[in-house]
XYZ file of C-alpha atoms in Angstrom:
657
model
C -2.816 -5.311 -10.719
C -3.408 -8.770 -12.110
C -6.787 -9.591 -13.616
C -6.839 -13.185 -12.409
C -5.951 -15.032 -9.219
C -2.290 -16.016 -9.057
C -0.511 -18.353 -6.616
C 0.968 -16.972 -3.383
C -1.025 -13.744 -3.532
C -3.504 -12.232 -1.086
C -7.165 -11.923 -2.028
C -10.351 -11.013 -0.167
C -13.459 -13.174 -0.024
C -16.672 -11.229 0.534
C -19.165 -13.479 2.297
C -22.967 -13.121 2.009
C -23.035 -11.350 5.369
C -20.825 -8.597 3.953
C -17.751 -9.474 6.015
C -14.337 -9.778 4.386
C -11.987 -12.714 4.787
C -8.428 -11.956 3.647
C -6.223 -14.947 2.900
C -3.213 -16.016 0.874
C -3.790 -18.377 -2.021
C -1.221 -21.145 -1.515
C -1.407 -24.013 -4.017
C -2.415 -27.485 -2.821
C -3.981 -26.266 0.419
C -7.504 -26.066 1.808
C -9.345 -22.782 2.318
C -11.855 -22.669 5.166
C -14.588 -20.030 5.277
C -16.060 -20.915 8.641
C -19.560 -22.312 8.843
C -19.936 -22.279 5.067
C -17.362 -25.039 4.621
C -13.971 -25.525 2.964
C -12.654 -26.111 -0.540
C -9.272 -26.682 -2.264
C -7.328 -23.538 -3.085
C -6.474 -24.846 -6.551
C -10.089 -24.260 -7.581
C -9.477 -20.494 -7.459
C -6.137 -20.380 -9.275
C -6.414 -18.803 -12.703
C -9.990 -17.601 -12.122
C -10.879 -13.959 -12.837
C -11.667 -11.605 -9.984
C -15.154 -10.326 -9.092
C -16.823 -13.686 -9.728
C -19.315 -15.090 -7.215
C -18.810 -18.749 -6.371
C -21.122 -21.246 -4.729
C -19.931 -24.225 -2.700
C -21.232 -27.610 -3.805
C -20.890 -30.361 -1.231
C -19.604 -33.836 -1.895
C -22.234 -36.261 -3.091
C -22.407 -39.422 -5.127
C -21.194 -37.708 -8.278
C -18.436 -35.570 -6.688
C -15.469 -36.802 -4.698
C -14.518 -33.378 -3.301
C -16.114 -30.010 -2.739
C -16.519 -28.064 -5.956
C -17.219 -24.441 -6.839
C -19.931 -23.219 -9.163
C -19.775 -19.801 -10.783
C -23.058 -18.020 -10.084
C -24.187 -16.192 -13.241
C -25.274 -12.569 -13.120
C -28.818 -13.480 -14.140
C -29.159 -15.561 -10.990
C -27.555 -12.966 -8.730
C -29.899 -10.196 -9.909
C -32.974 -12.309 -10.561
C -35.156 -10.238 -8.223
C -34.057 -6.990 -9.859
C -34.914 -8.304 -13.312
C -38.281 -9.715 -12.266
C -41.264 -7.927 -13.823
C -43.884 -8.988 -11.307
C -42.459 -6.696 -8.604
C -43.887 -3.443 -9.894
C -43.408 -0.336 -7.804
C -46.767 0.931 -6.542
C -47.832 4.422 -7.537
C -47.143 7.104 -4.986
C -50.134 8.760 -3.398
C -50.182 12.552 -3.311
C -52.908 12.698 -0.700
C -52.103 14.290 2.602
C -51.324 11.788 5.383
C -54.130 11.151 7.828
C -53.906 12.649 11.263
C -52.788 10.346 14.017
C -50.130 8.594 11.944
C -52.203 5.452 11.369
C -51.098 2.923 8.739
C -53.656 1.399 6.381
C -53.611 -0.977 3.447
C -53.299 0.620 0.002
C -56.168 -0.410 -2.265
C -56.496 0.342 -5.973
C -59.529 1.822 -7.757
C -60.818 -1.633 -8.617
C -60.588 -2.743 -5.000
C -57.422 -4.800 -5.483
C -54.982 -4.784 -2.587
C -51.826 -3.048 -3.782
C -49.774 -2.853 -0.607
C -50.481 -4.443 2.730
C -49.684 -2.680 5.976
C -47.795 -4.406 8.760
C -50.086 -2.887 11.377
C -51.562 -6.265 12.298
C -48.391 -8.315 11.797
C -47.172 -10.056 14.932
C -43.540 -11.178 14.937
C -43.655 -14.269 17.103
C -40.915 -16.937 16.991
C -43.562 -19.585 17.611
C -44.899 -19.032 14.083
C -41.834 -20.800 12.716
C -42.526 -24.520 12.674
C -38.892 -25.567 12.230
C -36.897 -25.638 15.433
C -33.227 -24.765 15.689
C -32.315 -28.439 16.021
C -34.099 -29.251 12.780
C -32.377 -26.366 11.006
C -29.010 -27.589 12.277
C -29.782 -31.053 10.943
C -30.533 -29.551 7.543
C -27.238 -27.703 7.627
C -25.310 -30.837 8.570
C -26.985 -32.771 5.780
C -25.290 -30.394 3.357
C -27.928 -30.568 0.681
C -27.393 -27.996 -2.057
C -25.863 -24.597 -1.391
C -28.314 -23.281 1.218
C -31.197 -22.400 -1.082
C -33.117 -25.514 -0.026
C -32.755 -24.562 3.633
C -34.073 -21.060 2.949
C -37.011 -22.452 0.976
C -37.940 -24.862 3.790
C -37.682 -22.132 6.423
C -39.942 -19.793 4.453
C -42.411 -22.585 3.663
C -42.696 -23.533 7.332
C -43.419 -19.948 8.423
C -47.087 -19.655 9.388
C -47.371 -15.876 8.864
C -45.386 -15.481 5.678
C -48.508 -14.274 3.832
C -49.056 -11.488 6.355
C -45.729 -9.818 5.637
C -45.583 -6.708 3.485
C -43.344 -6.739 0.385
C -40.732 -4.741 2.281
C -40.706 -6.984 5.339
C -40.717 -10.087 3.130
C -37.719 -8.785 1.200
C -35.889 -8.000 4.430
C -36.729 -11.436 5.816
C -35.504 -13.180 2.656
C -32.317 -11.122 2.563
C -31.583 -11.884 6.202
C -31.962 -15.621 5.653
C -29.866 -15.473 2.481
C -27.000 -13.828 4.334
C -27.181 -16.507 6.987
C -27.518 -19.698 4.950
C -26.329 -19.077 1.371
C -22.910 -20.653 0.821
C -21.542 -18.092 -1.571
C -18.565 -15.764 -1.702
C -17.081 -13.235 -4.117
C -13.350 -13.164 -4.901
C -11.993 -9.601 -4.792
C -8.470 -8.336 -5.540
C -6.537 -6.824 -2.680
C -6.221 -3.065 -3.128
C -5.710 -0.140 -0.761
C -9.416 0.626 -0.441
C -10.276 -2.938 0.524
C -7.302 -3.252 2.859
C -8.182 -0.020 4.675
C -11.726 -1.247 5.298
C -10.470 -4.608 6.533
C -7.792 -3.204 8.870
C -10.121 -0.490 10.161
C -12.586 -3.141 11.323
C -9.961 -5.490 12.766
C -7.119 -3.314 14.086
C -7.997 0.358 13.785
C -5.268 1.427 16.216
C -2.636 -0.130 13.956
C -3.322 2.406 11.191
C -4.070 5.361 13.502
C -7.773 4.972 12.584
C -6.989 6.137 9.060
C -10.079 5.895 6.861
C -10.356 5.564 3.111
C -11.544 9.134 2.564
C -8.593 10.477 4.553
C -6.211 8.459 2.373
C -7.779 10.101 -0.661
C -7.340 13.563 0.851
C -3.704 12.851 1.701
C -2.906 11.797 -1.844
C -4.768 14.741 -3.358
C -3.247 17.457 -1.178
C 0.246 15.988 -1.509
C -0.166 15.978 -5.325
C 1.014 12.372 -5.505
C 0.986 10.999 -9.037
C 3.029 8.849 -11.382
C 6.157 10.813 -12.265
C 8.301 8.147 -13.913
C 8.905 10.391 -16.933
C 9.460 13.591 -14.952
C 12.375 15.836 -15.767
C 15.129 15.921 -13.165
C 16.815 19.279 -12.532
C 20.116 19.506 -10.703
C 20.215 21.596 -7.556
C 22.086 24.928 -7.662
C 24.956 23.520 -5.603
C 25.217 20.454 -7.847
C 24.992 18.019 -4.934
C 21.424 16.822 -5.483
C 18.405 17.160 -7.710
C 15.094 19.005 -7.614
C 11.788 17.358 -8.412
C 11.612 14.094 -10.287
C 8.498 12.837 -8.528
C 10.133 12.142 -5.151
C 8.114 12.254 -1.939
C 9.273 12.151 1.664
C 7.134 9.991 3.987
C 6.998 9.473 7.751
C 4.677 6.511 8.230
C 3.679 4.973 11.569
C 0.617 3.172 10.165
C 2.395 -0.054 9.295
C 2.692 0.850 5.624
C -0.887 1.936 4.906
C 0.132 5.458 3.858
C 3.030 4.118 1.789
C 0.675 1.685 0.035
C -1.837 4.450 -0.754
C 0.856 6.718 -2.193
C 2.497 3.882 -4.130
C -0.849 2.971 -5.677
C -1.229 6.514 -6.990
C 2.318 6.401 -8.349
C 1.783 3.073 -10.107
C 4.465 1.156 -8.201
C 2.395 -0.837 -5.712
C 1.458 -3.917 -7.699
C 3.990 -6.271 -9.300
C 4.128 -6.147 -13.041
C 2.340 -8.854 -14.972
C 5.132 -10.521 -16.914
C 4.470 -11.906 -20.369
C 6.971 -14.764 -20.223
C 5.312 -16.870 -17.563
C 4.624 -19.561 -20.117
C 8.266 -19.566 -21.188
C 9.349 -20.050 -17.582
C 6.999 -22.988 -17.185
C 8.264 -24.531 -20.407
C 11.870 -24.067 -19.362
C 11.215 -25.621 -15.974
C 9.366 -28.510 -17.582
C 12.346 -29.169 -19.810
C 14.698 -28.939 -16.857
C 12.733 -31.586 -14.978
C 13.446 -34.117 -17.750
C 17.190 -33.394 -17.900
C 18.558 -36.310 -15.876
C 22.339 -36.466 -15.401
C 24.071 -39.232 -17.271
C 26.636 -39.857 -14.565
C 25.527 -39.375 -10.937
C 29.127 -39.314 -9.748
C 29.841 -36.432 -12.089
C 26.911 -34.537 -10.608
C 28.230 -35.080 -7.112
C 31.652 -33.867 -8.199
C 30.153 -30.696 -9.597
C 28.120 -29.980 -6.499
C 31.006 -30.641 -4.144
C 33.496 -28.574 -6.168
C 36.003 -31.369 -6.924
C 36.574 -30.190 -10.520
C 38.204 -26.914 -9.564
C 37.069 -23.553 -8.204
C 35.720 -22.379 -11.546
C 33.238 -25.206 -11.923
C 32.181 -25.206 -8.300
C 31.376 -21.516 -8.510
C 29.376 -22.013 -11.662
C 27.546 -25.077 -10.444
C 26.470 -23.409 -7.242
C 23.540 -21.162 -8.033
C 23.760 -19.439 -4.660
C 25.912 -16.565 -3.531
C 29.218 -17.842 -4.917
C 28.314 -16.914 -8.488
C 27.449 -13.392 -7.370
C 30.714 -12.990 -5.493
C 32.804 -13.546 -8.616
C 31.213 -10.519 -10.303
C 30.988 -8.396 -7.167
C 31.881 -4.725 -7.626
C 35.172 -3.265 -6.634
C 35.165 -0.564 -3.959
C 33.931 2.606 -5.653
C 32.294 5.816 -4.473
C 28.499 5.854 -4.040
C 27.884 7.994 -7.122
C 29.012 5.119 -9.369
C 26.943 2.533 -7.546
C 24.273 2.279 -10.227
C 26.873 1.161 -12.769
C 28.764 -1.230 -10.548
C 25.758 -2.969 -9.051
C 24.334 -3.593 -12.510
C 27.055 -6.135 -13.162
C 26.922 -7.345 -9.579
C 23.291 -8.398 -9.937
C 23.801 -10.075 -13.291
C 23.673 -13.589 -11.769
C 20.908 -13.590 -9.146
C 20.039 -16.733 -7.177
C 17.369 -18.955 -8.625
C 13.814 -18.390 -7.446
C 10.865 -20.709 -7.760
C 8.281 -19.615 -10.279
C 4.881 -18.596 -8.971
C 3.184 -21.079 -11.283
C 5.275 -24.050 -10.156
C 3.271 -26.643 -8.320
C 4.798 -27.874 -5.042
C 4.319 -31.466 -6.150
C 6.686 -30.998 -9.114
C 10.176 -32.489 -8.673
C 13.060 -30.050 -8.277
C 15.138 -29.110 -11.266
C 18.359 -31.112 -11.367
C 21.644 -29.561 -12.513
C 22.926 -30.679 -15.886
C 26.148 -32.721 -15.895
C 27.933 -30.323 -18.245
C 27.765 -26.584 -17.821
C 27.019 -24.497 -20.922
C 30.161 -23.227 -22.558
C 32.491 -25.487 -20.544
C 33.448 -29.122 -20.954
C 33.657 -31.652 -18.157
C 37.426 -31.271 -17.941
C 37.170 -27.540 -17.312
C 38.171 -26.411 -20.819
C 36.050 -24.038 -22.834
C 33.937 -25.451 -25.662
C 31.683 -24.027 -28.335
C 27.965 -24.200 -27.753
C 25.913 -24.616 -30.879
C 22.547 -24.784 -29.187
C 21.677 -21.080 -29.086
C 18.242 -21.781 -27.689
C 19.660 -23.568 -24.673
C 22.253 -20.842 -24.195
C 19.556 -18.185 -24.307
C 17.494 -19.948 -21.685
C 20.498 -19.972 -19.359
C 21.036 -16.231 -19.712
C 20.147 -14.529 -16.402
C 17.773 -11.612 -16.227
C 19.229 -8.170 -15.549
C 18.191 -6.903 -12.128
C 18.516 -3.303 -11.030
C 20.177 -2.509 -7.708
C 17.924 -1.988 -4.728
C 16.776 1.603 -4.047
C 18.371 2.804 -7.286
C 15.467 4.633 -8.971
C 15.952 8.357 -9.563
C 12.349 9.378 -10.267
C 8.917 8.339 -9.008
C 10.239 7.280 -5.599
C 9.126 7.221 -1.968
C 11.668 7.863 0.794
C 10.457 6.576 4.168
C 12.022 7.882 7.381
C 11.598 5.536 10.359
C 12.676 5.550 13.986
C 13.606 1.866 14.375
C 16.353 -0.321 12.984
C 13.969 -1.522 10.245
C 10.927 0.260 8.794
C 7.514 -0.951 9.918
C 5.916 -1.729 6.556
C 4.170 -4.975 7.414
C 0.976 -4.172 5.491
C 2.881 -4.236 2.211
C 2.907 -8.030 2.414
C -0.650 -7.975 1.075
C 0.828 -6.583 -2.149
C 3.596 -9.208 -2.486
C 6.344 -7.015 -1.017
C 8.445 -7.744 2.060
C 10.699 -4.912 3.210
C 13.126 -7.299 4.938
C 13.639 -9.538 1.879
C 12.240 -7.735 -1.177
C 11.750 -9.443 -4.517
C 13.840 -7.784 -7.267
C 10.966 -7.920 -9.753
C 8.653 -5.779 -7.600
C 8.530 -2.043 -8.475
C 9.030 -1.088 -4.825
C 12.390 -2.873 -4.885
C 13.928 0.103 -6.680
C 11.416 2.895 -5.982
C 11.056 2.568 -2.190
C 13.935 3.971 -0.148
C 14.247 3.817 3.624
C 16.502 5.449 6.188
C 16.345 6.098 9.913
C 16.242 9.404 11.750
C 19.763 8.761 13.019
C 21.049 8.323 9.467
C 19.305 11.532 8.397
C 20.276 13.826 11.267
C 23.593 12.320 12.432
C 24.919 9.947 9.769
C 28.385 9.812 11.290
C 26.976 8.154 14.421
C 25.246 5.347 12.519
C 27.119 2.044 12.262
C 25.824 1.243 8.780
C 27.222 4.542 7.461
C 30.806 3.584 8.317
C 32.674 2.348 5.266
C 34.032 -1.203 5.582
C 37.736 -1.755 5.136
C 38.788 -2.116 1.510
C 40.407 -5.502 0.898
C 42.674 -5.991 -2.151
C 41.693 -8.527 -4.790
C 44.746 -10.639 -4.053
C 43.622 -11.080 -0.452
C 40.022 -11.739 -1.487
C 41.161 -14.588 -3.719
C 42.543 -16.416 -0.683
C 39.306 -16.121 1.325
C 36.608 -18.751 1.455
C 33.350 -18.172 -0.374
C 31.348 -17.512 2.790
C 33.739 -14.875 4.099
C 34.033 -13.283 0.677
C 30.238 -13.136 0.336
C 29.918 -11.471 3.739
C 32.451 -8.847 2.686
C 30.579 -8.047 -0.507
C 27.231 -7.851 1.301
C 28.643 -5.328 3.747
C 30.032 -3.272 0.896
C 26.698 -3.284 -0.933
C 24.785 -2.342 2.216
C 27.156 0.536 2.948
C 27.026 1.832 -0.626
C 23.223 1.617 -0.705
C 22.861 3.376 2.657
C 25.351 6.101 1.759
C 23.630 6.772 -1.548
C 20.177 7.074 0.033
C 21.422 9.261 2.899
C 23.269 11.664 0.598
C 20.344 11.878 -1.782
C 17.899 12.568 1.055
C 20.063 15.172 2.772
C 20.505 16.967 -0.547
C 16.754 17.685 -0.538
C 14.632 18.779 -3.469
C 11.606 16.561 -2.699
C 8.197 17.211 -4.230
C 6.214 16.767 -1.025
C 6.095 15.588 2.572
C 3.474 13.232 4.016
C 3.426 12.606 7.773
C 1.278 10.133 9.705
C 3.077 9.615 12.986
C 2.643 9.748 16.746
C 5.758 11.907 17.008
C 5.504 15.627 17.649
C 4.602 17.219 14.290
C 6.723 20.314 14.920
C 9.861 18.218 15.435
C 9.242 16.338 12.181
C 8.637 19.508 10.168
C 11.700 21.182 11.665
C 13.856 18.413 10.189
C 12.028 17.685 6.921
C 10.616 20.963 5.594
C 14.054 22.329 4.532
C 14.458 19.215 2.374
C 11.519 20.215 0.156
C 11.686 22.239 -3.022
C 9.677 25.381 -3.567
C 5.890 24.927 -3.957
C 6.051 21.424 -2.445
C 3.032 20.369 -0.400
C 3.174 19.363 3.272
C 0.447 17.060 4.617
C 0.291 15.962 8.266
C -2.335 13.514 9.547
C -3.363 13.098 13.166
C -6.292 11.160 14.661
C -6.886 14.036 17.096
C -7.033 17.746 16.379
C -4.913 19.119 19.256
C -1.413 18.493 17.764
C -2.450 20.039 14.462
C -4.007 23.096 16.127
C -0.687 23.719 17.841
C 1.126 23.235 14.535
C -1.201 25.720 12.835
C -0.457 28.254 15.544
C 3.287 27.832 14.960
C 2.750 28.883 11.310
C 0.183 31.607 11.937
C 0.454 35.079 10.452
C 1.093 36.672 13.837
C 4.086 34.421 14.546
C 5.427 35.030 11.051
C 5.239 38.801 11.521
C 6.915 38.576 14.916
C 9.612 36.291 13.524
C 10.405 38.710 10.690
C 10.401 41.644 13.091
C 12.952 39.943 15.312
C 15.131 39.221 12.307
C 14.955 42.782 11.052
C 15.690 44.249 14.464
C 18.694 41.993 14.963
C 17.416 40.447 18.198
C 18.091 36.865 17.190
C 21.426 35.288 17.962
C 21.779 33.842 14.457
C 21.198 30.255 15.490
C 17.673 30.019 16.806
C 15.026 28.831 14.375
C 17.358 28.489 11.380
C 18.368 25.438 9.400
C 21.493 24.559 7.556
C 19.830 23.832 4.228
C 23.063 22.988 2.445
C 23.844 20.192 4.874
C 20.361 18.721 4.574
C 18.674 18.142 7.902
C 21.431 19.353 10.241
C 19.877 21.065 13.258
C 21.757 24.127 14.471
C 19.109 25.175 16.937
C 20.212 25.749 20.531
C 18.138 23.951 23.119
C 16.501 25.937 25.846
C 15.899 29.626 25.968
C 12.867 31.797 25.550
C 13.211 32.135 21.779
C 12.913 28.369 21.228
C 9.522 28.239 22.897
C 8.275 31.171 20.837
C 9.429 29.791 17.487
C 9.790 25.981 17.550
C 9.805 26.046 13.739
C 10.611 28.655 11.146
C 7.156 30.096 10.296
C 8.401 31.633 7.045
C 8.985 28.254 5.351
C 5.302 27.297 5.027
C 2.501 29.338 3.512
C -1.298 29.070 3.743
C -1.626 26.501 6.547
C -5.045 24.850 6.695
C -6.746 22.384 9.023
C -9.540 20.171 7.694
C -11.344 16.871 8.087
C -13.672 14.686 6.058
C -15.784 11.680 6.894
C -18.160 9.645 4.763
C -21.270 8.495 6.627
C -24.018 6.146 5.588
C -27.509 7.556 6.045
C -30.920 5.996 6.330
C -33.211 7.997 4.051
C -36.863 7.402 4.913
C -39.751 9.882 5.229
C -39.508 11.368 8.680
C -36.705 8.974 9.688
C -33.614 10.313 7.923
C -30.525 9.978 10.097
C -27.041 8.414 10.023
C -26.933 4.659 10.361
C -26.946 3.647 14.008
C -24.470 0.838 13.307
C -21.797 3.161 11.891
C -18.363 2.901 13.396
C -17.193 5.575 15.818
C -13.599 6.247 16.733
C -11.349 9.184 16.050
C -12.419 11.751 13.502
C -9.011 12.296 11.902
C -7.637 15.671 10.771
C -5.227 16.973 8.149
C -2.792 19.874 8.265
C -1.780 21.140 4.828
C 0.610 23.896 3.796
C 2.823 24.946 0.883
C 6.601 25.151 1.045
C 7.976 28.558 0.082
C 11.519 29.853 -0.275
C 12.081 33.029 1.790
C 13.778 35.816 -0.113
C 17.384 36.441 0.843
C 18.118 39.795 2.382
C 15.827 42.509 3.680
C 12.757 43.652 1.765
C 11.772 47.322 2.280
C 9.017 49.436 0.782
C 10.113 52.621 -0.983
C 8.111 55.820 -1.523
C 6.238 58.611 0.308
C 2.666 57.548 -0.144
C 1.318 59.012 3.079
C 3.027 62.377 2.545
C 1.735 62.561 -1.009
C -1.797 62.016 0.176
C -1.446 64.756 2.778
C -0.072 67.193 0.215
C -2.979 66.443 -2.098
C -5.513 67.082 0.675
C -3.762 70.340 1.599
C -3.712 71.536 -2.011
C -7.419 70.810 -2.378
C -8.156 72.795 0.789
C -6.194 75.845 -0.403
C -7.854 75.710 -3.816
C -11.303 75.741 -2.252
C -10.483 78.789 -0.157
C-alpha cells in the first residue's frame, strides 16, 4: 500500500460526523464533500494519509479554496488540557430514591454540578436557524466561529454539567466543523463502507467474519513456498494456492489477497525516471512533419509502419507460434516484450502528448539499419518485461464463477479491473478465473476449443487487424487451457466459499481438488444451509457410508468422485442413495459451525447494554472442516480382545475356588 495519495486511486474521506465518503482522486477535478464545500483534487495529490485537513474559504488573500493541515496539538487540545481534572470518586453508598445532587468538596467548592434542574428548551438559544444559515453562507473561517457564536448565544450554557457540555460541544463540532481525514482504502474500510451502503451486495459480510475466514482457511503469503509435483505428474500439490467461490462482488477475494500480499500495486521506484523521460519526449519535435506523417501512415514499408505504431501491430510481430499450454510461460514472455504505451499515473492531463521521433532508434529514414551511439536513449526505449496473465505458480487465487465473466467489481477500489487488468498489478498474474462449465465440462465450453493453426506464410499475407485477432484468440485459448488443466489437477491448499449456491453441490465438485489437511471454509448469512451441510458430514452418516461400502451395497458410482480427472462428476442422478449421501462424508473431518459478531456497548453504572443504534441484519455463520485422504482398501481390526478378557475372568474365578 502506498504511503501517500497518488493520482487515479480511491481514498476515503472521514467527515466530522463519522461518515465515510469514498472517491477517486482524478487530477484537475473538483472534489465536493456536500455541505462542507468543495476543493481542487490537486491539493491532495502527494499528501500523506491519515492527515486531517480543514477547508479555508476564498477571501481577499486567496483566489481558490485551500486546505490547512490541522496539527495534532489542535486536534487533541481538550485531551491535553490540564484544567479538566477528573473528580475523585466517592465510595459512599448511593442515597435511596436515586436522587441526583451536586458534588461539593470539603471546602465547599462545587466540584460537579448535577443536571437535575437543567431544562433543555430550544427557546434558550438566541440564534435562529435563519441566522445560523446566514453565518454558514458567509463562509467565515472553518466553522469554529459559528460554534463559538452558537455557544455564546446559549442562555443556559452555564447550567450544563461537564458531561453535557462536552456532548453539546461535540455535537456542534460534528455539524459545523469543515474538516476531513484522508484514509487509504483497505479491506477493513471498504467492508464498513459497503456494509452501510449495500449490505446485500456482500451477503452482509462483516469485518470480523472476514478475519475468521482468513484465519480458518490459513491464508498467508506463500510466494516462496515449495511446489511438490502430484503423484501422477499432471499437477502440483501446495504452493500457496487457494480455491475461491465468491458471490460478494470481490470482497472475499480482496480480503484473501490482502493476507497474501497481492492486493495493492507495488510502489515502483522509477516514477521519477518515467516523468523525466516523458518530459524529454515532449520537447522532441519532428524536424520534418511530412516524414512524421509518412511514418504514421506506413508509407516507408511494413517494417517501419509496424515499429512506428505503438499499438497491437508491434505485438503481433513477436506473437508466439502455436505451442502446447505447458510451454505458454516461455512463449508469452517474448510475446509481451513490446506492450502498448500507457500513460503514467503522474502525468498531468494538461501536458501535451508525446510526439513520435522522426527517426526510429536503430534504423535510418531509408529503412536501413544504423548504429546507435546514444546508449542512454536506447535504454529509455527498451520496453519493460511483462509476465503473461494468470501465469503465477505459487501464492495464487483461483476464482470459480457461474457467469461469462467473474463478478469482481469491488477490486476497482484497489486499482484492479478484471475485464482489462493492468500488467503491473500483482493480481494480473496471481488471480486466475474460470467458470463452472470450464471446470466440470471443459469440452462444452467455446473458449476451450483450440483455434485453427495458420501457417506463418499465410499470416504474412493477412492484414494487421486480422492477424492481431488471430493472436488474441490463440492467447486466450492457451491461457484458458492452462488454468483449466491446472485447476482440474487439484492440489489446492484450501477452499473458501461465499455463495448463494447450494453448499453441498459446491463441495461435491471442489473438495476432491484439495490436498490432504487443506481447510474448507463456507460462509452463509443464515444458519440453515450450514446446518444441513454439517449433517451431511456427521459421524453417523460417515459410519453408515462406510458400512454400505464394506457390505458391498453401493453400485460403485454413487457418492464417488473421479479424482484423477479433477472435478468430473460420476454420480447418478435420482435414487435413494443420492438423497442419503449427497456428498462423500469421508472426505472432510471435524466439521464445525460457528459465528462471531463484534458489538459496541454502552458501559455506564446500571445502564450497560449494547448500543441501540447498532446495525442489525443477518448474523452470518461459518462452516469449517479439514480435508482428509481416505485410506485405500478395507481396514479391519485384528485380535481376540473380548475372548482374552473372558478367559482372564474365568481363570480368576477358578483360582478363587
